[in-house]
PDB file of C-alpha atoms in Angstrom:
ATOM      1  CA  MET A   1    -182.166-177.316 -60.093  1.00  0.00           C
ATOM      2  CA  ALA A   2    -183.974-175.267 -57.455  1.00  0.00           C
ATOM      3  CA  THR A   3    -187.391-173.690 -57.899  1.00  0.00           C
ATOM      4  CA  PRO A   4    -186.965-170.413 -59.837  1.00  0.00           C
ATOM      5  CA  PRO A   5    -187.485-167.185 -57.859  1.00  0.00           C
ATOM      6  CA  GLY A   6    -191.109-166.075 -57.780  1.00  0.00           C
ATOM      7  CA  GLN A   7    -192.496-169.586 -58.452  1.00  0.00           C
ATOM      8  CA  PRO A   8    -194.033-171.738 -55.745  1.00  0.00           C
ATOM      9  CA  ALA A   9    -192.308-175.002 -54.833  1.00  0.00           C
ATOM     10  CA  ILE A  10    -194.136-177.923 -56.420  1.00  0.00           C
ATOM     11  CA  SER A  11    -194.493-181.281 -54.673  1.00  0.00           C
ATOM     12  CA  ILE A  12    -195.742-184.614 -55.953  1.00  0.00           C
ATOM     13  CA  THR A  13    -199.175-183.917 -54.399  1.00  0.00           C
ATOM     14  CA  ASP A  14    -199.586-180.894 -56.706  1.00  0.00           C
ATOM     15  CA  LEU A  15    -199.511-183.242 -59.693  1.00  0.00           C
ATOM     16  CA  VAL A  16    -202.798-184.967 -58.874  1.00  0.00           C
ATOM     17  CA  THR A  17    -204.243-184.183 -62.333  1.00  0.00           C
ATOM     18  CA  PHE A  18    -201.180-185.540 -64.140  1.00  0.00           C
ATOM     19  CA  ARG A  19    -201.258-189.340 -64.456  1.00  0.00           C
ATOM     20  CA  PRO A  20    -198.152-191.245 -65.542  1.00  0.00           C
ATOM     21  CA  GLN A  21    -198.520-194.108 -67.966  1.00  0.00           C
ATOM     22  CA  THR A  22    -199.093-197.505 -66.394  1.00  0.00           C
ATOM     23  CA  ALA A  23    -196.406-200.135 -66.933  1.00  0.00           C
ATOM     24  CA  ALA A  24    -197.372-203.352 -68.690  1.00  0.00           C
ATOM     25  CA  LEU A  25    -195.900-206.693 -67.597  1.00  0.00           C
ATOM     26  CA  ALA A  26    -194.576-209.366 -69.932  1.00  0.00           C
ATOM     27  CA  SER A  27    -192.360-212.398 -69.396  1.00  0.00           C
ATOM     28  CA  ASP A  28    -190.071-215.045 -70.856  1.00  0.00           C
ATOM     29  CA  PRO A  29    -191.400-217.670 -71.197  1.00  0.00           C
ATOM     30  CA  SER A  30    -194.823-216.094 -71.683  1.00  0.00           C
ATOM     31  CA  ASN A  31    -196.685-216.422 -68.330  1.00  0.00           C
ATOM     32  CA  VAL A  32    -195.289-219.927 -67.756  1.00  0.00           C
ATOM     33  CA  ALA A  33    -192.382-220.698 -65.428  1.00  0.00           C
ATOM     34  CA  ILE A  34    -190.385-223.917 -65.239  1.00  0.00           C
ATOM     35  CA  VAL A  35    -189.787-224.979 -61.640  1.00  0.00           C
ATOM     36  CA  GLY A  36    -186.102-224.554 -60.793  1.00  0.00           C
ATOM     37  CA  LEU A  37    -185.238-222.369 -63.816  1.00  0.00           C
ATOM     38  CA  PRO A  38    -185.131-218.565 -64.076  1.00  0.00           C
ATOM     39  CA  PHE A  39    -188.420-216.944 -65.095  1.00  0.00           C
ATOM     40  CA  ASN A  40    -187.852-213.507 -66.652  1.00  0.00           C
ATOM     41  CA  PRO A  41    -190.570-210.896 -66.029  1.00  0.00           C
ATOM     42  CA  TYR A  42    -190.122-207.385 -67.358  1.00  0.00           C
ATOM     43  CA  ALA A  43    -192.086-204.152 -67.602  1.00  0.00           C
ATOM     44  CA  THR A  44    -192.657-201.974 -70.612  1.00  0.00           C
ATOM     45  CA  ILE A  45    -192.457-198.385 -69.421  1.00  0.00           C
ATOM     46  CA  GLY A  46    -190.050-195.517 -69.915  1.00  0.00           C
ATOM     47  CA  GLN A  47    -189.682-191.821 -69.334  1.00  0.00           C
ATOM     48  CA  HIS A  48    -192.673-189.912 -70.701  1.00  0.00           C
ATOM     49  CA  VAL A  49    -194.234-186.447 -70.691  1.00  0.00           C
ATOM     50  CA  VAL A  50    -197.842-185.601 -69.777  1.00  0.00           C
ATOM     51  CA  ALA A  51    -199.363-182.210 -70.621  1.00  0.00           C
ATOM     52  CA  GLY A  52    -201.951-180.462 -68.456  1.00  0.00           C
ATOM     53  CA  THR A  53    -202.591-177.519 -66.174  1.00  0.00           C
ATOM     54  CA  LEU A  54    -200.474-176.864 -63.090  1.00  0.00           C
ATOM     55  CA  LEU A  55    -201.433-174.071 -60.697  1.00  0.00           C
ATOM     56  CA  GLY A  56    -203.660-172.576 -63.406  1.00  0.00           C
ATOM     57  CA  GLN A  57    -201.003-172.553 -66.138  1.00  0.00           C
ATOM     58  CA  PRO A  58    -200.364-174.919 -69.081  1.00  0.00           C
ATOM     59  CA  ALA A  59    -197.487-177.178 -68.094  1.00  0.00           C
ATOM     60  CA  GLU A  60    -195.738-180.450 -68.849  1.00  0.00           C
ATOM     61  CA  VAL A  61    -194.695-183.078 -66.338  1.00  0.00           C
ATOM     62  CA  ARG A  62    -191.971-185.579 -67.142  1.00  0.00           C
ATOM     63  CA  PHE A  63    -192.267-188.879 -65.278  1.00  0.00           C
ATOM     64  CA  THR A  64    -189.184-191.060 -64.980  1.00  0.00           C
ATOM     65  CA  PRO A  65    -189.432-194.607 -63.603  1.00  0.00           C
ATOM     66  CA  TYR A  66    -186.485-195.140 -61.304  1.00  0.00           C
ATOM     67  CA  ALA A  67    -187.316-198.174 -59.164  1.00  0.00           C
ATOM     68  CA  TYR A  68    -189.381-201.328 -59.555  1.00  0.00           C
ATOM     69  CA  GLN A  69    -190.830-203.302 -56.636  1.00  0.00           C
ATOM     70  CA  TRP A  70    -191.442-206.905 -57.725  1.00  0.00           C
ATOM     71  CA  ASP A  71    -193.646-209.304 -55.767  1.00  0.00           C
ATOM     72  CA  TYR A  72    -193.379-212.740 -57.381  1.00  0.00           C
ATOM     73  CA  GLY A  73    -196.434-214.117 -55.594  1.00  0.00           C
ATOM     74  CA  ASP A  74    -194.621-216.900 -53.721  1.00  0.00           C
ATOM     75  CA  GLY A  75    -193.349-214.774 -50.845  1.00  0.00           C
ATOM     76  CA  ALA A  76    -190.239-213.537 -52.695  1.00  0.00           C
ATOM     77  CA  ARG A  77    -189.796-209.846 -53.411  1.00  0.00           C
ATOM     78  CA  SER A  78    -187.128-207.653 -54.918  1.00  0.00           C
ATOM     79  CA  ARG A  79    -186.518-204.019 -55.754  1.00  0.00           C
ATOM     80  CA  THR A  80    -184.576-203.218 -58.897  1.00  0.00           C
ATOM     81  CA  GLY A  81    -183.435-200.132 -60.733  1.00  0.00           C
ATOM     82  CA  THR A  82    -184.397-201.666 -64.064  1.00  0.00           C
ATOM     83  CA  ALA A  83    -187.640-202.623 -65.760  1.00  0.00           C
ATOM     84  CA  GLY A  84    -185.847-205.605 -67.250  1.00  0.00           C
ATOM     85  CA  ALA A  85    -186.183-206.783 -70.850  1.00  0.00           C
ATOM     86  CA  SER A  86    -186.791-209.930 -72.845  1.00  0.00           C
ATOM     87  CA  TRP A  87    -183.951-212.409 -73.170  1.00  0.00           C
ATOM     88  CA  ALA A  88    -183.738-211.548 -76.879  1.00  0.00           C
ATOM     89  CA  ALA A  89    -183.454-207.800 -76.175  1.00  0.00           C
ATOM     90  CA  LEU A  90    -180.752-208.511 -73.573  1.00  0.00           C
ATOM     91  CA  GLY A  91    -178.843-210.793 -75.962  1.00  0.00           C
ATOM     92  CA  ALA A  92    -179.233-213.578 -73.397  1.00  0.00           C
ATOM     93  CA  ARG A  93    -180.062-217.242 -73.843  1.00  0.00           C
ATOM     94  CA  GLU A  94    -183.338-218.672 -72.631  1.00  0.00           C
ATOM     95  CA  PHE A  95    -183.309-219.311 -68.874  1.00  0.00           C
ATOM     96  CA  ASP A  96    -180.274-217.093 -68.263  1.00  0.00           C
ATOM     97  CA  PRO A  97    -180.700-215.154 -64.982  1.00  0.00           C
ATOM     98  CA  THR A  98    -181.491-211.446 -65.361  1.00  0.00           C
ATOM     99  CA  ALA A  99    -181.836-208.496 -62.992  1.00  0.00           C
ATOM    100  CA  THR A 100    -185.585-209.146 -62.705  1.00  0.00           C
ATOM    101  CA  SER A 101    -185.682-212.949 -62.954  1.00  0.00           C
ATOM    102  CA  HIS A 102    -186.981-215.281 -60.283  1.00  0.00           C
ATOM    103  CA  VAL A 103    -186.783-219.039 -59.719  1.00  0.00           C
ATOM    104  CA  TYR A 104    -190.028-220.639 -58.566  1.00  0.00           C
ATOM    105  CA  ARG A 105    -189.486-223.721 -56.377  1.00  0.00           C
ATOM    106  CA  GLU A 106    -192.956-225.291 -56.562  1.00  0.00           C
ATOM    107  CA  ARG A 107    -195.606-225.947 -59.175  1.00  0.00           C
ATOM    108  CA  GLY A 108    -198.680-223.784 -58.935  1.00  0.00           C
ATOM    109  CA  SER A 109    -200.292-220.562 -59.994  1.00  0.00           C
ATOM    110  CA  TYR A 110    -198.885-217.247 -58.795  1.00  0.00           C
ATOM    111  CA  THR A 111    -199.878-213.605 -59.164  1.00  0.00           C
ATOM    112  CA  LEU A 112    -196.853-211.462 -59.968  1.00  0.00           C
ATOM    113  CA  THR A 113    -197.275-207.787 -59.125  1.00  0.00           C
ATOM    114  CA  LEU A 114    -195.136-204.762 -59.841  1.00  0.00           C
ATOM    115  CA  THR A 115    -195.161-201.281 -58.366  1.00  0.00           C
ATOM    116  CA  VAL A 116    -193.215-198.618 -60.255  1.00  0.00           C
ATOM    117  CA  GLU A 117    -191.698-195.644 -58.442  1.00  0.00           C
ATOM    118  CA  TYR A 118    -191.558-192.431 -60.490  1.00  0.00           C
ATOM    119  CA  THR A 119    -189.722-189.173 -60.022  1.00  0.00           C
ATOM    120  CA  ALA A 120    -191.168-186.109 -61.719  1.00  0.00           C
ATOM    121  CA  GLU A 121    -190.091-182.805 -63.189  1.00  0.00           C
ATOM    122  CA  TYR A 122    -192.249-179.988 -64.530  1.00  0.00           C
ATOM    123  CA  ARG A 123    -191.932-177.023 -66.827  1.00  0.00           C
ATOM    124  CA  TYR A 124    -194.029-174.164 -68.112  1.00  0.00           C
ATOM    125  CA  ALA A 125    -193.970-173.100 -71.805  1.00  0.00           C
ATOM    126  CA  GLY A 126    -190.702-174.797 -72.754  1.00  0.00           C
ATOM    127  CA  SER A 127    -188.753-173.539 -69.729  1.00  0.00           C
ATOM    128  CA  PRO A 128    -186.067-175.806 -68.215  1.00  0.00           C
ATOM    129  CA  TRP A 129    -187.228-178.892 -66.298  1.00  0.00           C
ATOM    130  CA  ILE A 130    -187.595-178.350 -62.547  1.00  0.00           C
ATOM    131  CA  PRO A 131    -187.488-181.358 -60.151  1.00  0.00           C
ATOM    132  CA  VAL A 132    -190.580-182.105 -58.081  1.00  0.00           C
ATOM    133  CA  THR A 133    -190.224-183.089 -54.433  1.00  0.00           C
ATOM    134  CA  GLY A 134    -191.475-186.596 -53.649  1.00  0.00           C
ATOM    135  CA  VAL A 135    -192.012-189.922 -55.355  1.00  0.00           C
ATOM    136  CA  LEU A 136    -195.127-191.307 -57.001  1.00  0.00           C
ATOM    137  CA  THR A 137    -195.823-195.054 -56.912  1.00  0.00           C
ATOM    138  CA  LEU A 138    -198.164-196.724 -59.376  1.00  0.00           C
ATOM    139  CA  PRO A 139    -199.019-200.429 -59.624  1.00  0.00           C
ATOM    140  CA  ALA A 140    -198.989-202.255 -62.951  1.00  0.00           C
ATOM    141  CA  PRO A 141    -201.764-204.717 -63.807  1.00  0.00           C
ATOM    142  CA  PRO A 142    -200.811-208.119 -62.318  1.00  0.00           C
ATOM    143  CA  LEU A 143    -199.453-211.035 -64.343  1.00  0.00           C
ATOM    144  CA  GLU A 144    -200.739-214.545 -63.691  1.00  0.00           C
ATOM    145  CA  VAL A 145    -197.883-217.072 -63.807  1.00  0.00           C
ATOM    146  CA  VAL A 146    -198.327-220.840 -63.981  1.00  0.00           C
ATOM    147  CA  THR A 147    -195.354-222.970 -62.945  1.00  0.00           C
ATOM    148  CA  THR A 148    -194.759-226.440 -64.271  1.00  0.00           C
ATOM    149  CA  GLY A 149    -191.996-229.021 -64.532  1.00  0.00           C
ATOM    150  CA  ALA A 150    -190.055-229.950 -67.634  1.00  0.00           C
ATOM    151  CA  THR A 151    -188.130-232.953 -68.847  1.00  0.00           C
ATOM    152  CA  THR A 152    -185.113-232.357 -71.029  1.00  0.00           C
ATOM    153  CA  VAL A 153    -184.120-234.947 -73.571  1.00  0.00           C
ATOM    154  CA  LEU A 154    -180.738-234.555 -75.208  1.00  0.00           C
ATOM    155  CA  VAL A 155    -180.528-236.132 -78.602  1.00  0.00           C
ATOM    156  CA  SER A 156    -176.917-235.492 -79.552  1.00  0.00           C
ATOM    157  CA  GLY A 157    -174.770-235.766 -76.411  1.00  0.00           C
ATOM    158  CA  ASP A 158    -174.642-234.306 -72.937  1.00  0.00           C
ATOM    159  CA  CYS A 159    -174.161-230.673 -71.978  1.00  0.00           C
ATOM    160  CA  ARG A 160    -170.373-231.012 -71.947  1.00  0.00           C
ATOM    161  CA  GLN A 161    -170.458-232.187 -75.557  1.00  0.00           C
ATOM    162  CA  GLN A 162    -173.264-229.820 -76.627  1.00  0.00           C
ATOM    163  CA  PRO A 163    -173.129-226.766 -74.278  1.00  0.00           C
ATOM    164  CA  SER A 164    -175.674-224.898 -76.429  1.00  0.00           C
ATOM    165  CA  GLY A 165    -178.120-227.837 -76.474  1.00  0.00           C
ATOM    166  CA  PRO A 166    -181.607-227.635 -74.972  1.00  0.00           C
ATOM    167  CA  GLY A 167    -181.530-227.326 -71.190  1.00  0.00           C
ATOM    168  CA  CYS A 168    -177.764-226.684 -71.049  1.00  0.00           C
TER     169      CYS A 168
END
């Protein structure tokens, strides 16, 4: 939707007093990765509205996260269109790959960072939402990840016999 007649065009720089919520990072398993297996980080953030004053008038701004820039701390990076979710929320098994998962290749300690890209819309007094030109990027607090090895011990057959067994 275009800017209504008689109203100035609003850009992302006009929203300096409106602050979107900051994403929080979580992971499966919780802050610990097993070398060679998918580690599943995800962000908790969604579309939200912030009230304030825009060009001297009471207004609302709706922020919508649309892209997520992941830096896994080991040199690997990705950009996704999803914040991800826990394995349980996805209906996935532990260590299943996800859109946000990453496989660490070495033991160590890594700082995972996330930058969320938001689009914005505004409205005055319940009017229709009007898109804002530009994108706002906001970093989430980092997540410290420790990687370790694991030894799997099968007690009732191999993975062909017990495909849902631990480590299969």
